[in-house]
PDB file of C-alpha atoms in Angstrom:
ATOM      1  CA  ASP A 198     -14.063   3.974   3.179  1.00  0.00           C
ATOM      2  CA  ALA A 199     -12.244   4.051  -0.123  1.00  0.00           C
ATOM      3  CA  LYS A 200     -13.041   7.069  -2.263  1.00  0.00           C
ATOM      4  CA  THR A 201     -12.587   5.237  -5.557  1.00  0.00           C
ATOM      5  CA  THR A 202     -14.509   2.726  -7.642  1.00  0.00           C
ATOM      6  CA  GLN A 203     -12.911   0.408 -10.169  1.00  0.00           C
ATOM      7  CA  PRO A 204     -14.166  -2.487 -12.289  1.00  0.00           C
ATOM      8  CA  PRO A 205     -13.402  -5.745 -10.482  1.00  0.00           C
ATOM      9  CA  SER A 206     -11.646  -7.382 -13.413  1.00  0.00           C
ATOM     10  CA  MET A 207     -10.347  -6.766 -16.928  1.00  0.00           C
ATOM     11  CA  ASP A 208      -8.587  -8.753 -19.598  1.00  0.00           C
ATOM     12  CA  CYS A 209      -5.956  -7.482 -21.995  1.00  0.00           C
ATOM     13  CA  ALA A 210      -4.080  -9.130 -24.862  1.00  0.00           C
ATOM     14  CA  GLU A 211      -0.315  -9.243 -24.536  1.00  0.00           C
ATOM     15  CA  GLY A 212       1.342  -6.387 -26.412  1.00  0.00           C
ATOM     16  CA  ARG A 213      -1.786  -4.255 -26.429  1.00  0.00           C
ATOM     17  CA  ALA A 214      -2.444  -1.209 -24.286  1.00  0.00           C
ATOM     18  CA  ALA A 215      -4.263  -1.820 -21.019  1.00  0.00           C
ATOM     19  CA  ASN A 216      -6.566   1.022 -19.988  1.00  0.00           C
ATOM     20  CA  LEU A 217      -7.719   0.806 -16.379  1.00  0.00           C
ATOM     21  CA  PRO A 218     -10.457   3.258 -15.357  1.00  0.00           C
ATOM     22  CA  CYS A 219     -11.097   4.713 -11.913  1.00  0.00           C
ATOM     23  CA  ASN A 220     -13.882   6.925 -10.601  1.00  0.00           C
ATOM     24  CA  HIS A 221     -13.198   9.332  -7.742  1.00  0.00           C
ATOM     25  CA  SER A 222     -16.088  11.771  -7.923  1.00  0.00           C
ATOM     26  CA  THR A 223     -15.671  13.108  -4.363  1.00  0.00           C
ATOM     27  CA  ILE A 224     -11.981  13.965  -4.675  1.00  0.00           C
ATOM     28  CA  SER A 225     -11.034  17.288  -3.106  1.00  0.00           C
ATOM     29  CA  GLY A 226      -8.724  19.912  -4.538  1.00  0.00           C
ATOM     30  CA  ASN A 227      -5.528  18.928  -2.752  1.00  0.00           C
ATOM     31  CA  GLU A 228      -5.888  15.162  -2.967  1.00  0.00           C
ATOM     32  CA  TYR A 229      -3.639  13.199  -5.279  1.00  0.00           C
ATOM     33  CA  VAL A 230      -4.552  10.113  -7.274  1.00  0.00           C
ATOM     34  CA  TYR A 231      -2.146   7.223  -6.756  1.00  0.00           C
ATOM     35  CA  TRP A 232      -1.896   3.924  -8.567  1.00  0.00           C
ATOM     36  CA  TYR A 233      -0.324   0.831  -7.069  1.00  0.00           C
ATOM     37  CA  ARG A 234      -0.332  -2.751  -8.212  1.00  0.00           C
ATOM     38  CA  GLN A 235       0.043  -5.991  -6.341  1.00  0.00           C
ATOM     39  CA  ILE A 236       1.322  -9.095  -8.009  1.00  0.00           C
ATOM     40  CA  HIS A 237       0.132 -12.237  -6.286  1.00  0.00           C
ATOM     41  CA  SER A 238       1.441 -12.563  -2.699  1.00  0.00           C
ATOM     42  CA  GLN A 239       3.867  -9.645  -3.037  1.00  0.00           C
ATOM     43  CA  GLY A 240       3.800  -6.175  -1.483  1.00  0.00           C
ATOM     44  CA  PRO A 241       2.051  -3.400  -3.410  1.00  0.00           C
ATOM     45  CA  GLN A 242       4.258  -1.651  -5.953  1.00  0.00           C
ATOM     46  CA  TYR A 243       3.980   2.068  -6.660  1.00  0.00           C
ATOM     47  CA  ILE A 244       3.216   2.887 -10.289  1.00  0.00           C
ATOM     48  CA  ILE A 245       2.408   6.566 -10.695  1.00  0.00           C
ATOM     49  CA  HIS A 246       0.543   9.471  -9.146  1.00  0.00           C
ATOM     50  CA  GLY A 247      -0.904  12.807 -10.226  1.00  0.00           C
ATOM     51  CA  LEU A 248      -2.871  15.827  -9.098  1.00  0.00           C
ATOM     52  CA  LYS A 249      -4.495  17.299 -12.198  1.00  0.00           C
ATOM     53  CA  ASN A 250      -2.075  17.068 -15.086  1.00  0.00           C
ATOM     54  CA  ASN A 251      -1.450  13.937 -17.093  1.00  0.00           C
ATOM     55  CA  GLU A 252       1.656  12.090 -15.985  1.00  0.00           C
ATOM     56  CA  THR A 253       3.962   9.563 -17.632  1.00  0.00           C
ATOM     57  CA  ASN A 254       6.844   7.507 -16.336  1.00  0.00           C
ATOM     58  CA  GLU A 255       8.687   4.403 -17.450  1.00  0.00           C
ATOM     59  CA  MET A 256       5.892   2.133 -16.256  1.00  0.00           C
ATOM     60  CA  ALA A 257       2.671   3.844 -17.255  1.00  0.00           C
ATOM     61  CA  SER A 258       0.695   6.958 -18.109  1.00  0.00           C
ATOM     62  CA  LEU A 259      -1.980   8.548 -15.961  1.00  0.00           C
ATOM     63  CA  ILE A 260      -4.772  10.528 -17.575  1.00  0.00           C
ATOM     64  CA  ILE A 261      -6.892  12.632 -15.186  1.00  0.00           C
ATOM     65  CA  THR A 262     -10.071  14.259 -16.459  1.00  0.00           C
ATOM     66  CA  GLU A 263     -10.345  18.032 -16.279  1.00  0.00           C
ATOM     67  CA  ASP A 264     -12.964  17.867 -13.500  1.00  0.00           C
ATOM     68  CA  ARG A 265     -10.731  15.334 -11.666  1.00  0.00           C
ATOM     69  CA  LYS A 266     -13.665  13.013 -11.070  1.00  0.00           C
ATOM     70  CA  SER A 267     -12.056  10.112 -12.904  1.00  0.00           C
ATOM     71  CA  SER A 268      -8.744   8.872 -14.210  1.00  0.00           C
ATOM     72  CA  THR A 269      -7.292   6.165 -16.431  1.00  0.00           C
ATOM     73  CA  LEU A 270      -4.066   4.243 -15.978  1.00  0.00           C
ATOM     74  CA  ILE A 271      -2.514   3.194 -19.270  1.00  0.00           C
ATOM     75  CA  LEU A 272       0.030   0.405 -19.589  1.00  0.00           C
ATOM     76  CA  PRO A 273       1.140   0.999 -23.184  1.00  0.00           C
ATOM     77  CA  HIS A 274       2.332  -2.502 -24.083  1.00  0.00           C
ATOM     78  CA  ALA A 275       1.042  -5.008 -21.544  1.00  0.00           C
ATOM     79  CA  THR A 276       3.092  -8.130 -20.851  1.00  0.00           C
ATOM     80  CA  LEU A 277       2.233 -11.277 -18.938  1.00  0.00           C
ATOM     81  CA  ARG A 278       4.199  -9.875 -15.987  1.00  0.00           C
ATOM     82  CA  ASP A 279       1.669  -7.029 -15.725  1.00  0.00           C
ATOM     83  CA  THR A 280      -0.979  -9.481 -14.523  1.00  0.00           C
ATOM     84  CA  ALA A 281      -1.847  -8.116 -11.060  1.00  0.00           C
ATOM     85  CA  VAL A 282      -4.439  -6.313  -8.981  1.00  0.00           C
ATOM     86  CA  TYR A 283      -4.319  -2.586  -9.718  1.00  0.00           C
ATOM     87  CA  TYR A 284      -5.395  -0.156  -7.013  1.00  0.00           C
ATOM     88  CA  CYS A 285      -6.462   3.419  -7.627  1.00  0.00           C
ATOM     89  CA  ILE A 286      -6.209   5.429  -4.402  1.00  0.00           C
ATOM     90  CA  VAL A 287      -7.093   8.976  -3.470  1.00  0.00           C
ATOM     91  CA  ARG A 288      -4.646   9.924  -0.825  1.00  0.00           C
ATOM     92  CA  GLU A 289      -5.694  11.555   2.395  1.00  0.00           C
ATOM     93  CA  THR A 290      -2.789  13.591   3.627  1.00  0.00           C
ATOM     94  CA  PRO A 291      -2.856  14.915   7.196  1.00  0.00           C
ATOM     95  CA  TYR A 292       0.186  17.148   7.016  1.00  0.00           C
ATOM     96  CA  ASN A 293       3.283  15.827   8.746  1.00  0.00           C
ATOM     97  CA  GLN A 294       1.572  12.655   9.970  1.00  0.00           C
ATOM     98  CA  GLY A 295       2.153  10.339   7.091  1.00  0.00           C
ATOM     99  CA  GLY A 296      -0.551   9.880   4.533  1.00  0.00           C
ATOM    100  CA  LYS A 297      -3.265   7.273   4.829  1.00  0.00           C
ATOM    101  CA  LEU A 298      -3.617   5.025   1.814  1.00  0.00           C
ATOM    102  CA  ILE A 299      -7.141   3.628   1.793  1.00  0.00           C
ATOM    103  CA  PHE A 300      -7.234   0.798  -0.708  1.00  0.00           C
ATOM    104  CA  GLY A 301     -10.434  -0.051  -2.555  1.00  0.00           C
ATOM    105  CA  GLN A 302     -11.119  -3.445  -4.069  1.00  0.00           C
ATOM    106  CA  GLY A 303      -8.959  -2.792  -7.120  1.00  0.00           C
ATOM    107  CA  THR A 304      -9.091  -4.183 -10.652  1.00  0.00           C
ATOM    108  CA  GLU A 305      -7.702  -7.634 -11.317  1.00  0.00           C
ATOM    109  CA  LEU A 306      -5.965  -7.336 -14.685  1.00  0.00           C
ATOM    110  CA  SER A 307      -5.268 -10.537 -16.588  1.00  0.00           C
ATOM    111  CA  VAL A 308      -2.893 -10.212 -19.520  1.00  0.00           C
ATOM    112  CA  LYS A 309      -3.382 -13.096 -21.902  1.00  0.00           C
ATOM    113  CA  PRO A 310      -1.051 -14.395 -24.634  1.00  0.00           C
TER     114      PRO A 310
ATOM    115  CA  ASP B 129      17.706   1.962  -3.146  1.00  0.00           C
ATOM    116  CA  THR B 130      13.932   1.829  -2.673  1.00  0.00           C
ATOM    117  CA  GLU B 131      13.877  -1.368  -0.654  1.00  0.00           C
ATOM    118  CA  VAL B 132      11.869  -2.127   2.444  1.00  0.00           C
ATOM    119  CA  THR B 133      12.795  -5.460   4.017  1.00  0.00           C
ATOM    120  CA  GLN B 134      10.618  -7.570   6.282  1.00  0.00           C
ATOM    121  CA  THR B 135      11.459 -10.575   8.416  1.00  0.00           C
ATOM    122  CA  PRO B 136      10.451 -13.286   8.733  1.00  0.00           C
ATOM    123  CA  LYS B 137       8.812 -14.095   5.402  1.00  0.00           C
ATOM    124  CA  HIS B 138       6.534 -16.663   7.020  1.00  0.00           C
ATOM    125  CA  LEU B 139       5.512 -17.185  10.630  1.00  0.00           C
ATOM    126  CA  VAL B 140       3.379 -19.817  12.298  1.00  0.00           C
ATOM    127  CA  MET B 141       2.408 -19.206  15.902  1.00  0.00           C
ATOM    128  CA  GLY B 142       0.038 -20.552  18.510  1.00  0.00           C
ATOM    129  CA  MET B 143      -2.507 -18.410  20.289  1.00  0.00           C
ATOM    130  CA  THR B 144      -0.391 -18.294  23.456  1.00  0.00           C
ATOM    131  CA  ASN B 145       2.871 -17.376  21.740  1.00  0.00           C
ATOM    132  CA  LYS B 146       4.627 -14.042  21.644  1.00  0.00           C
ATOM    133  CA  LYS B 147       6.377 -13.149  18.407  1.00  0.00           C
ATOM    134  CA  SER B 148       7.608 -10.051  16.612  1.00  0.00           C
ATOM    135  CA  LEU B 149       7.663  -8.899  13.006  1.00  0.00           C
ATOM    136  CA  LYS B 150      10.498  -6.693  11.859  1.00  0.00           C
ATOM    137  CA  CYS B 151      10.664  -4.069   9.120  1.00  0.00           C
ATOM    138  CA  GLU B 152      13.704  -2.090   8.013  1.00  0.00           C
ATOM    139  CA  GLN B 153      14.406   0.665   5.507  1.00  0.00           C
ATOM    140  CA  HIS B 154      17.565   2.640   4.754  1.00  0.00           C
ATOM    141  CA  MET B 155      16.102   5.333   2.520  1.00  0.00           C
ATOM    142  CA  GLY B 156      16.063   7.991   5.235  1.00  0.00           C
ATOM    143  CA  HIS B 157      12.284   7.892   5.357  1.00  0.00           C
ATOM    144  CA  ARG B 158      10.688   9.338   8.476  1.00  0.00           C
ATOM    145  CA  ALA B 159       7.257   7.709   8.231  1.00  0.00           C
ATOM    146  CA  MET B 160       6.653   3.986   8.572  1.00  0.00           C
ATOM    147  CA  TYR B 161       3.433   2.013   8.339  1.00  0.00           C
ATOM    148  CA  TRP B 162       1.907  -1.352   9.168  1.00  0.00           C
ATOM    149  CA  TYR B 163      -0.885  -2.733   6.989  1.00  0.00           C
ATOM    150  CA  LYS B 164      -2.829  -5.980   7.315  1.00  0.00           C
ATOM    151  CA  GLN B 165      -4.116  -7.871   4.289  1.00  0.00           C
ATOM    152  CA  LYS B 166      -6.519 -10.787   4.470  1.00  0.00           C
ATOM    153  CA  ALA B 167      -6.807 -13.195   1.569  1.00  0.00           C
ATOM    154  CA  LYS B 168      -8.543 -11.712  -1.495  1.00  0.00           C
ATOM    155  CA  LYS B 169      -8.952  -8.341   0.264  1.00  0.00           C
ATOM    156  CA  PRO B 170      -7.107  -5.031  -0.105  1.00  0.00           C
ATOM    157  CA  PRO B 171      -4.526  -3.929   2.476  1.00  0.00           C
ATOM    158  CA  GLU B 172      -5.873  -2.114   5.526  1.00  0.00           C
ATOM    159  CA  LEU B 173      -3.883   0.434   7.480  1.00  0.00           C
ATOM    160  CA  MET B 174      -3.078  -0.466  11.088  1.00  0.00           C
ATOM    161  CA  PHE B 175      -0.488   2.015  12.368  1.00  0.00           C
ATOM    162  CA  VAL B 176       1.530   5.012  11.200  1.00  0.00           C
ATOM    163  CA  TYR B 177       4.733   6.258  12.805  1.00  0.00           C
ATOM    164  CA  SER B 178       5.981   9.749  11.994  1.00  0.00           C
ATOM    165  CA  TYR B 179       9.401  10.793  13.283  1.00  0.00           C
ATOM    166  CA  GLU B 180       9.427   7.651  15.462  1.00  0.00           C
ATOM    167  CA  LYS B 181       6.176   8.652  17.176  1.00  0.00           C
ATOM    168  CA  LEU B 182       2.882   6.840  16.752  1.00  0.00           C
ATOM    169  CA  SER B 183       0.641   9.221  14.813  1.00  0.00           C
ATOM    170  CA  ILE B 184      -2.191   6.962  13.655  1.00  0.00           C
ATOM    171  CA  ASN B 185      -3.672   3.865  15.303  1.00  0.00           C
ATOM    172  CA  GLU B 186      -6.654   2.567  13.349  1.00  0.00           C
ATOM    173  CA  SER B 187      -8.340   1.116  16.455  1.00  0.00           C
ATOM    174  CA  VAL B 188      -6.181  -1.977  16.328  1.00  0.00           C
ATOM    175  CA  PRO B 189      -6.621  -4.510  19.194  1.00  0.00           C
ATOM    176  CA  SER B 190      -3.981  -4.319  21.909  1.00  0.00           C
ATOM    177  CA  ARG B 191      -2.692  -7.799  21.080  1.00  0.00           C
ATOM    178  CA  PHE B 192      -0.830  -5.961  18.297  1.00  0.00           C
ATOM    179  CA  SER B 193       1.821  -3.659  19.732  1.00  0.00           C
ATOM    180  CA  PRO B 194       3.939  -1.535  17.387  1.00  0.00           C
ATOM    181  CA  GLU B 195       7.337  -0.160  18.210  1.00  0.00           C
ATOM    182  CA  CYS B 196       9.681   2.183  16.342  1.00  0.00           C
ATOM    183  CA  PRO B 197      13.114   2.009  18.026  1.00  0.00           C
ATOM    184  CA  ASN B 198      14.739   4.302  15.460  1.00  0.00           C
ATOM    185  CA  SER B 199      13.999   5.922  12.131  1.00  0.00           C
ATOM    186  CA  SER B 200      15.047   2.839  10.139  1.00  0.00           C
ATOM    187  CA  LEU B 201      13.338   0.118  12.105  1.00  0.00           C
ATOM    188  CA  LEU B 202       9.729  -0.791  12.813  1.00  0.00           C
ATOM    189  CA  ASN B 203       8.543  -3.757  14.845  1.00  0.00           C
ATOM    190  CA  LEU B 204       5.145  -5.301  15.400  1.00  0.00           C
ATOM    191  CA  HIS B 205       4.889  -7.335  18.591  1.00  0.00           C
ATOM    192  CA  LEU B 206       2.248 -10.040  18.608  1.00  0.00           C
ATOM    193  CA  HIS B 207       0.715 -11.618  21.702  1.00  0.00           C
ATOM    194  CA  ALA B 208      -2.328 -13.811  22.293  1.00  0.00           C
ATOM    195  CA  LEU B 209      -3.427 -13.652  18.671  1.00  0.00           C
ATOM    196  CA  GLN B 210      -6.529 -15.305  17.302  1.00  0.00           C
ATOM    197  CA  PRO B 211      -6.804 -17.509  14.216  1.00  0.00           C
ATOM    198  CA  GLU B 212      -8.642 -14.668  12.443  1.00  0.00           C
ATOM    199  CA  ASP B 213      -5.444 -12.593  12.725  1.00  0.00           C
ATOM    200  CA  SER B 214      -3.853 -14.846  10.121  1.00  0.00           C
ATOM    201  CA  ALA B 215      -2.979 -12.542   7.228  1.00  0.00           C
ATOM    202  CA  LEU B 216      -0.198 -10.917   5.222  1.00  0.00           C
ATOM    203  CA  TYR B 217       1.360  -8.101   7.259  1.00  0.00           C
ATOM    204  CA  LEU B 218       2.864  -5.376   5.129  1.00  0.00           C
ATOM    205  CA  CYS B 219       5.277  -2.656   6.132  1.00  0.00           C
ATOM    206  CA  ALA B 220       5.752   0.560   4.169  1.00  0.00           C
ATOM    207  CA  SER B 221       7.776   3.746   4.474  1.00  0.00           C
ATOM    208  CA  SER B 222       7.640   7.245   3.009  1.00  0.00           C
ATOM    209  CA  PRO B 223       9.815  10.363   3.161  1.00  0.00           C
ATOM    210  CA  LEU B 224       7.347  12.588   5.083  1.00  0.00           C
ATOM    211  CA  TYR B 225       8.502  15.897   3.702  1.00  0.00           C
ATOM    212  CA  LEU B 226       6.227  16.162   0.676  1.00  0.00           C
ATOM    213  CA  LEU B 227       2.446  16.193   0.678  1.00  0.00           C
ATOM    214  CA  GLN B 228       2.443  13.940  -2.363  1.00  0.00           C
ATOM    215  CA  GLU B 229       5.051  11.522  -1.129  1.00  0.00           C
ATOM    216  CA  THR B 230       5.066   7.916  -2.171  1.00  0.00           C
ATOM    217  CA  GLN B 231       4.854   4.917   0.142  1.00  0.00           C
ATOM    218  CA  TYR B 232       7.164   2.009  -0.598  1.00  0.00           C
ATOM    219  CA  PHE B 233       6.084  -1.428   0.544  1.00  0.00           C
ATOM    220  CA  GLY B 234       8.008  -4.444   1.718  1.00  0.00           C
ATOM    221  CA  PRO B 235       7.217  -7.988   0.577  1.00  0.00           C
ATOM    222  CA  GLY B 236       5.229  -8.779   3.700  1.00  0.00           C
ATOM    223  CA  THR B 237       5.205 -11.420   6.422  1.00  0.00           C
ATOM    224  CA  ARG B 238       2.644 -14.153   5.996  1.00  0.00           C
ATOM    225  CA  LEU B 239       1.330 -15.040   9.444  1.00  0.00           C
ATOM    226  CA  LEU B 240      -0.618 -18.150  10.372  1.00  0.00           C
ATOM    227  CA  VAL B 241      -2.141 -18.360  13.844  1.00  0.00           C
ATOM    228  CA  LEU B 242      -3.109 -21.851  14.971  1.00  0.00           C
TER     229      LEU B 242
END
């Protein structure tokens, strides 16, 4: 079973920041938080990941709480092309076997003009 | 280049047919994955290959048969499928030398079983 819970849907106005929350209260110390998104009928696209520190890249920022029980993905200036299903995943990593990504239901983000 | 390619893009097959899905990556990744995604559902892991050896099989029915001929290529052989096997089949790859490595996904093959 997925180790994360996310709201099923969110709306965001174009040009505004989109803040997508994720709860992962049972995360263990060596598990990373990954975010992927899936635009309709395409393969999932990697966005960002983190362990305990906040992370930023050209696509988004990831804020992880100090207790690591929750995180927030921030898209700083959402565009219509950011409309997608966003998955927050806690990654199980059997060493040297390839990590299992267990997808939850995700959040369907609709960016509106 | 972070591209994973999959062929064909679409496939229609009957329940008695045998077909294969193909996945290719040229990033030097040593782990490759098959996922299945039904409509309006998240992707579900089917198989993982690590260093061309099958390392994870998520109790997938034997009518799905994976094959990894070399480190760049992953096949999924299909035989005697059922209509409920209609889905988007996604391939992914990852480097396999870092615990926090990223999986890169292909665009998928949309399969319809009649």
